[in-house]
mmCIF file of C-alpha atoms in Angstrom:
data_model
loop_
_atom_site.group_PDB
_atom_site.id
_atom_site.type_symbol
_atom_site.label_atom_id
_atom_site.label_comp_id
_atom_site.label_asym_id
_atom_site.label_seq_id
_atom_site.Cartn_x
_atom_site.Cartn_y
_atom_site.Cartn_z
ATOM 1 C CA MET A 184 135.306 180.920 -55.941
ATOM 2 C CA SER A 185 134.784 179.328 -52.803
ATOM 3 C CA GLU A 186 136.989 179.611 -49.798
ATOM 4 C CA SER A 187 138.259 175.977 -50.544
ATOM 5 C CA LEU A 188 139.444 176.238 -53.999
ATOM 6 C CA MET A 189 140.923 179.149 -53.215
ATOM 7 C CA ARG A 190 142.991 177.382 -49.844
ATOM 8 C CA LEU A 191 143.305 174.328 -53.103
ATOM 9 C CA GLN A 192 144.698 176.935 -55.448
ATOM 10 C CA GLN A 193 146.950 178.529 -53.376
ATOM 11 C CA SER A 194 148.210 175.279 -51.512
ATOM 12 C CA GLU A 195 151.578 173.531 -52.158
ATOM 13 C CA SER A 196 150.614 170.481 -50.599
ATOM 14 C CA LEU A 197 147.414 168.364 -49.220
ATOM 15 C CA VAL A 198 147.136 165.331 -46.893
ATOM 16 C CA VAL A 199 144.495 162.980 -47.861
ATOM 17 C CA GLN A 200 143.705 160.655 -44.508
ATOM 18 C CA GLN A 201 141.930 157.702 -44.800
ATOM 19 C CA LYS A 202 138.993 157.177 -42.014
ATOM 20 C CA LYS A 203 138.237 153.631 -40.555
ATOM 21 C CA GLU A 204 135.393 152.401 -38.628
ATOM 22 C CA TRP A 205 136.618 150.054 -35.812
ATOM 23 C CA GLY A 206 133.626 147.620 -36.853
ATOM 24 C CA GLU A 207 135.636 147.171 -40.118
ATOM 25 C CA ILE A 208 138.995 147.082 -38.773
ATOM 26 C CA LEU A 209 137.720 144.033 -36.383
ATOM 27 C CA SER A 210 135.248 142.231 -38.605
ATOM 28 C CA GLY A 211 137.572 142.839 -42.152
ATOM 29 C CA TRP A 212 134.219 143.922 -43.924
ATOM 30 C CA GLU A 213 134.339 146.594 -46.277
ATOM 31 C CA THR A 214 132.140 149.632 -45.139
ATOM 32 C CA ARG A 215 132.227 152.788 -47.234
ATOM 33 C CA ASN A 216 135.749 154.340 -47.637
ATOM 34 C CA ARG A 217 135.802 158.225 -46.004
ATOM 35 C CA TYR A 218 138.877 160.350 -46.359
ATOM 36 C CA GLN A 219 139.710 164.161 -44.649
ATOM 37 C CA ILE A 220 141.438 166.299 -47.000
ATOM 38 C CA THR A 221 143.538 168.999 -44.671
ATOM 39 C CA SER A 222 146.367 171.629 -45.016
ATOM 40 C CA PRO A 223 149.468 170.244 -43.830
ATOM 41 C CA ASP A 224 148.752 172.474 -40.683
ATOM 42 C CA GLY A 225 145.456 170.624 -40.203
ATOM 43 C CA VAL A 226 143.118 173.143 -41.386
ATOM 44 C CA ALA A 227 140.268 170.916 -42.647
ATOM 45 C CA LEU A 228 139.135 171.721 -46.531
ATOM 46 C CA TYR A 229 136.994 168.797 -47.572
ATOM 47 C CA HIS A 230 135.668 165.482 -46.499
ATOM 48 C CA ALA A 231 135.143 162.612 -48.763
ATOM 49 C CA GLY A 232 132.781 159.794 -48.596
ATOM 50 C CA GLU A 233 131.770 156.941 -51.049
ATOM 51 C CA VAL A 234 128.659 157.056 -51.932
ATOM 52 C CA GLY A 235 126.116 154.204 -51.750
ATOM 53 C CA SER A 236 124.193 152.197 -49.263
ATOM 54 C CA GLY A 237 122.251 149.088 -48.965
ATOM 55 C CA ALA A 238 122.449 145.437 -49.167
ATOM 56 C CA LEU A 239 123.597 145.817 -52.575
ATOM 57 C CA ALA A 240 126.223 148.322 -52.033
ATOM 58 C CA VAL A 241 127.446 146.213 -48.927
ATOM 59 C CA LEU A 242 127.846 143.082 -51.266
ATOM 60 C CA THR A 243 129.670 144.896 -53.859
ATOM 61 C CA ARG A 244 131.989 146.492 -51.376
ATOM 62 C CA GLY A 245 132.547 143.077 -49.596
ATOM 63 C CA PHE A 246 133.107 140.780 -52.775
ATOM 64 C CA LEU A 247 134.480 143.110 -55.318
ATOM 65 C CA LYS A 248 136.853 144.760 -52.980
ATOM 66 C CA ASN A 249 139.307 147.348 -54.678
ATOM 67 C CA LYS A 250 137.872 146.397 -58.049
ATOM 68 C CA ARG A 251 134.437 147.675 -57.475
ATOM 69 C CA PRO A 252 132.967 150.759 -59.010
ATOM 70 C CA PHE A 253 132.643 153.876 -56.633
ATOM 71 C CA THR A 254 131.473 157.797 -56.697
ATOM 72 C CA MET A 255 133.475 159.385 -53.888
ATOM 73 C CA GLU A 256 131.628 162.740 -53.068
ATOM 74 C CA MET A 257 133.817 165.442 -52.138
ATOM 75 C CA ARG A 258 132.156 168.077 -49.657
ATOM 76 C CA ASP A 259 134.124 171.612 -48.236
ATOM 77 C CA ALA A 260 134.606 172.086 -44.647
ATOM 78 C CA ALA A 261 130.888 174.247 -44.645
ATOM 79 C CA GLY A 262 129.310 170.429 -46.001
ATOM 80 C CA ALA A 263 128.660 172.205 -49.671
ATOM 81 C CA PRO A 264 129.327 169.866 -52.545
ATOM 82 C CA ALA A 265 132.755 170.467 -54.382
ATOM 83 C CA PHE A 266 133.027 167.779 -56.898
ATOM 84 C CA LYS A 267 132.765 163.972 -56.979
ATOM 85 C CA VAL A 268 135.585 161.129 -58.041
ATOM 86 C CA VAL A 269 133.323 158.596 -60.309
ATOM 87 C CA ARG A 270 135.140 155.064 -60.936
ATOM 88 C CA PRO A 271 133.118 153.263 -63.261
ATOM 89 C CA TRP A 272 132.931 149.414 -63.763
ATOM 90 C CA THR A 273 135.637 148.121 -65.876
ATOM 91 C CA TRP A 274 137.123 144.740 -66.723
ATOM 92 C CA PHE A 275 140.650 145.546 -66.946
ATOM 93 C CA PHE A 276 142.112 149.048 -67.064
ATOM 94 C CA SER A 277 140.980 151.087 -64.196
ATOM 95 C CA GLU A 278 139.436 154.930 -65.108
ATOM 96 C CA CYS A 279 137.903 157.743 -63.266
ATOM 97 C CA GLU A 280 136.289 161.321 -64.134
ATOM 98 C CA ILE A 281 136.490 164.016 -61.936
ATOM 99 C CA VAL A 282 133.090 165.505 -62.058
ATOM 100 C CA ALA A 283 131.805 169.079 -60.919
ATOM 101 C CA PRO A 284 128.334 170.111 -58.970
ATOM 102 C CA ASP A 285 127.045 171.198 -62.400
ATOM 103 C CA GLY A 286 127.886 167.703 -64.105
ATOM 104 C CA SER A 287 130.176 168.867 -66.059
ATOM 105 C CA VAL A 288 133.757 166.684 -66.544
ATOM 106 C CA LEU A 289 136.780 168.670 -65.215
ATOM 107 C CA GLY A 290 139.237 165.788 -66.079
ATOM 108 C CA LYS A 291 139.686 162.069 -66.426
ATOM 109 C CA VAL A 292 142.330 159.649 -65.388
ATOM 110 C CA ASP A 293 142.507 156.500 -67.400
ATOM 111 C CA GLN A 294 145.252 153.537 -66.226
ATOM 112 C CA ARG A 295 147.580 152.304 -69.067
ATOM 113 C CA TRP A 296 149.082 149.190 -69.591
ATOM 114 C CA ALA A 297 152.998 149.013 -68.475
ATOM 115 C CA TRP A 298 155.112 146.042 -67.493
ATOM 116 C CA PHE A 299 156.558 146.905 -64.070
ATOM 117 C CA ASN A 300 156.000 150.795 -63.600
ATOM 118 C CA ARG A 301 152.333 152.189 -63.028
ATOM 119 C CA ARG A 302 150.913 154.588 -65.612
ATOM 120 C CA PHE A 303 147.864 156.491 -65.885
ATOM 121 C CA THR A 304 146.884 159.630 -68.615
ATOM 122 C CA VAL A 305 145.537 162.420 -67.519
ATOM 123 C CA TYR A 306 142.598 164.576 -70.012
ATOM 124 C CA ASP A 307 141.576 168.053 -69.466
ATOM 125 C CA ARG A 308 137.558 168.764 -69.322
ATOM 126 C CA ARG A 309 137.730 168.822 -73.450
ATOM 127 C CA GLY A 310 139.598 165.276 -73.641
ATOM 128 C CA VAL A 311 143.017 166.452 -74.347
ATOM 129 C CA GLU A 312 145.648 164.472 -72.839
ATOM 130 C CA VAL A 313 147.518 166.939 -70.906
ATOM 131 C CA ALA A 314 149.783 164.694 -68.256
ATOM 132 C CA GLU A 315 150.883 161.494 -67.112
ATOM 133 C CA ILE A 316 150.940 159.781 -63.732
ATOM 134 C CA PHE A 317 154.035 157.729 -63.537
ATOM 135 C CA GLY A 318 154.936 155.479 -60.615
ATOM 136 C CA PRO A 319 158.515 154.179 -60.286
ATOM 137 C CA LEU A 320 159.074 150.130 -60.194
ATOM 138 C CA PHE A 321 161.677 150.900 -56.953
ATOM 139 C CA HIS A 322 159.065 153.772 -55.463
ATOM 140 C CA PRO A 323 155.784 152.025 -54.685
ATOM 141 C CA TRP A 324 154.343 154.485 -52.816
ATOM 142 C CA THR A 325 155.278 157.596 -55.066
ATOM 143 C CA PHE A 326 153.102 158.694 -58.178
ATOM 144 C CA GLN A 327 154.673 161.745 -60.320
ATOM 145 C CA LEU A 328 152.636 164.088 -62.087
ATOM 146 C CA LYS A 329 154.731 164.623 -65.375
ATOM 147 C CA VAL A 330 153.951 166.971 -68.336
ATOM 148 C CA GLY A 331 156.425 165.836 -71.273
ATOM 149 C CA GLU A 332 159.339 164.653 -68.971
ATOM 150 C CA GLN A 333 158.935 167.332 -66.283
ATOM 151 C CA GLU A 334 157.239 166.838 -62.894
ATOM 152 C CA VAL A 335 154.844 169.583 -61.909
ATOM 153 C CA GLY A 336 152.878 167.413 -59.048
ATOM 154 C CA LYS A 337 152.958 164.383 -56.779
ATOM 155 C CA ILE A 338 150.995 161.783 -54.657
ATOM 156 C CA THR A 339 153.141 159.864 -52.192
ATOM 157 C CA LYS A 340 151.354 157.487 -49.648
ATOM 158 C CA LYS A 341 152.828 158.258 -45.851
ATOM 159 C CA TRP A 342 154.028 155.952 -43.000
ATOM 160 C CA SER A 343 150.633 155.619 -41.128
ATOM 161 C CA GLY A 344 152.248 153.894 -37.848
ATOM 162 C CA LEU A 345 153.090 150.145 -37.148
ATOM 163 C CA LEU A 346 149.650 149.020 -35.692
ATOM 164 C CA LYS A 347 147.833 150.937 -38.499
ATOM 165 C CA GLU A 348 150.229 149.734 -41.613
ATOM 166 C CA ALA A 349 149.987 145.846 -39.919
ATOM 167 C CA PHE A 350 146.006 145.424 -38.789
ATOM 168 C CA THR A 351 144.206 147.697 -41.157
ATOM 169 C CA ASP A 352 144.353 149.238 -44.706
ATOM 170 C CA SER A 353 143.641 152.739 -43.677
ATOM 171 C CA ASP A 354 146.025 155.057 -45.809
ATOM 172 C CA ASN A 355 147.299 158.654 -45.861
ATOM 173 C CA PHE A 356 148.685 160.560 -48.575
ATOM 174 C CA MET A 357 150.280 163.884 -49.393
ATOM 175 C CA VAL A 358 149.503 165.731 -52.487
ATOM 176 C CA HIS A 359 152.138 167.937 -53.995
ATOM 177 C CA PHE A 360 151.009 170.951 -56.183
ATOM 178 C CA GLY A 361 153.373 172.682 -58.504
ATOM 179 C CA PRO A 362 153.536 176.330 -58.325
ATOM 180 C CA GLN A 363 151.921 176.544 -62.349
ATOM 181 C CA MET A 364 149.140 173.895 -61.864
ATOM 182 C CA ASP A 365 145.870 175.348 -62.523
ATOM 183 C CA GLN A 366 142.685 174.709 -60.517
ATOM 184 C CA ASP A 367 141.560 171.331 -62.603
ATOM 185 C CA LEU A 368 144.773 169.775 -62.783
ATOM 186 C CA ARG A 369 145.158 170.169 -58.674
ATOM 187 C CA LEU A 370 141.347 168.469 -58.752
ATOM 188 C CA VAL A 371 141.953 165.894 -61.469
ATOM 189 C CA LEU A 372 145.548 164.937 -58.794
ATOM 190 C CA LEU A 373 143.329 165.183 -55.707
ATOM 191 C CA GLY A 374 140.779 162.777 -57.076
ATOM 192 C CA ALA A 375 143.494 160.282 -58.677
ATOM 193 C CA THR A 376 144.630 159.771 -55.038
ATOM 194 C CA PHE A 377 141.503 157.720 -54.682
ATOM 195 C CA LEU A 378 141.965 155.904 -57.646
ATOM 196 C CA ILE A 379 145.354 155.071 -56.560
ATOM 197 C CA ASP A 380 144.406 153.932 -53.360
ATOM 198 C CA PHE A 381 141.608 151.622 -54.664
ATOM 199 C CA LEU A 382 144.227 149.761 -56.900
ATOM 200 C CA TYR A 383 147.142 149.547 -55.181
ATOM 201 C CA PHE A 384 146.471 149.887 -51.075
ATOM 202 C CA GLU A 385 143.157 148.676 -50.785
ATOM 203 C CA ASN A 386 142.409 145.466 -49.140
ATOM 204 C CA ARG A 387 142.946 143.226 -52.051
ATOM 205 C CA GLU A 388 142.242 139.868 -50.908
#
């Protein structure tokens, strides 16, 4: 097991911080999303970056915005590939797969219909439903990972500061892991953070 996976397995929580470039902030034009994933005390575990360059990728990001398909590549602190989060194009409900470096699928997250709350079904590597991500109506910055009725993990958006919240869509998240969560489910919950950022906090104009 790599050092980053060992840290992931031992962590009670991680911080996911989106990195914005001044060119995007000033122009409002979407560039590739980038994130840094650290422990709460600031130790870097992963760097994440949206894959894709060239004119077509720029136009897709500019016009489809948060509805665009994406591949988010995760690398550990040493630069080695860790896993990918792949969101395909869908007409209505979004989904994403968490994919290991060897191409195997570690898990999947499917958005579900809900009148007011936000709901996602979580599947393991065998395609078996194992959990649900639930966003309560009156807690729009909170997403609970639940097995049955028990909360076993959580994603929360953190306040980024007045200037960032007012003038950018740069987002910070805290991902909380229950002590009994296995490695795959931790990776799926971490991967779901990027999908949630795109769906609910990315520039929607």
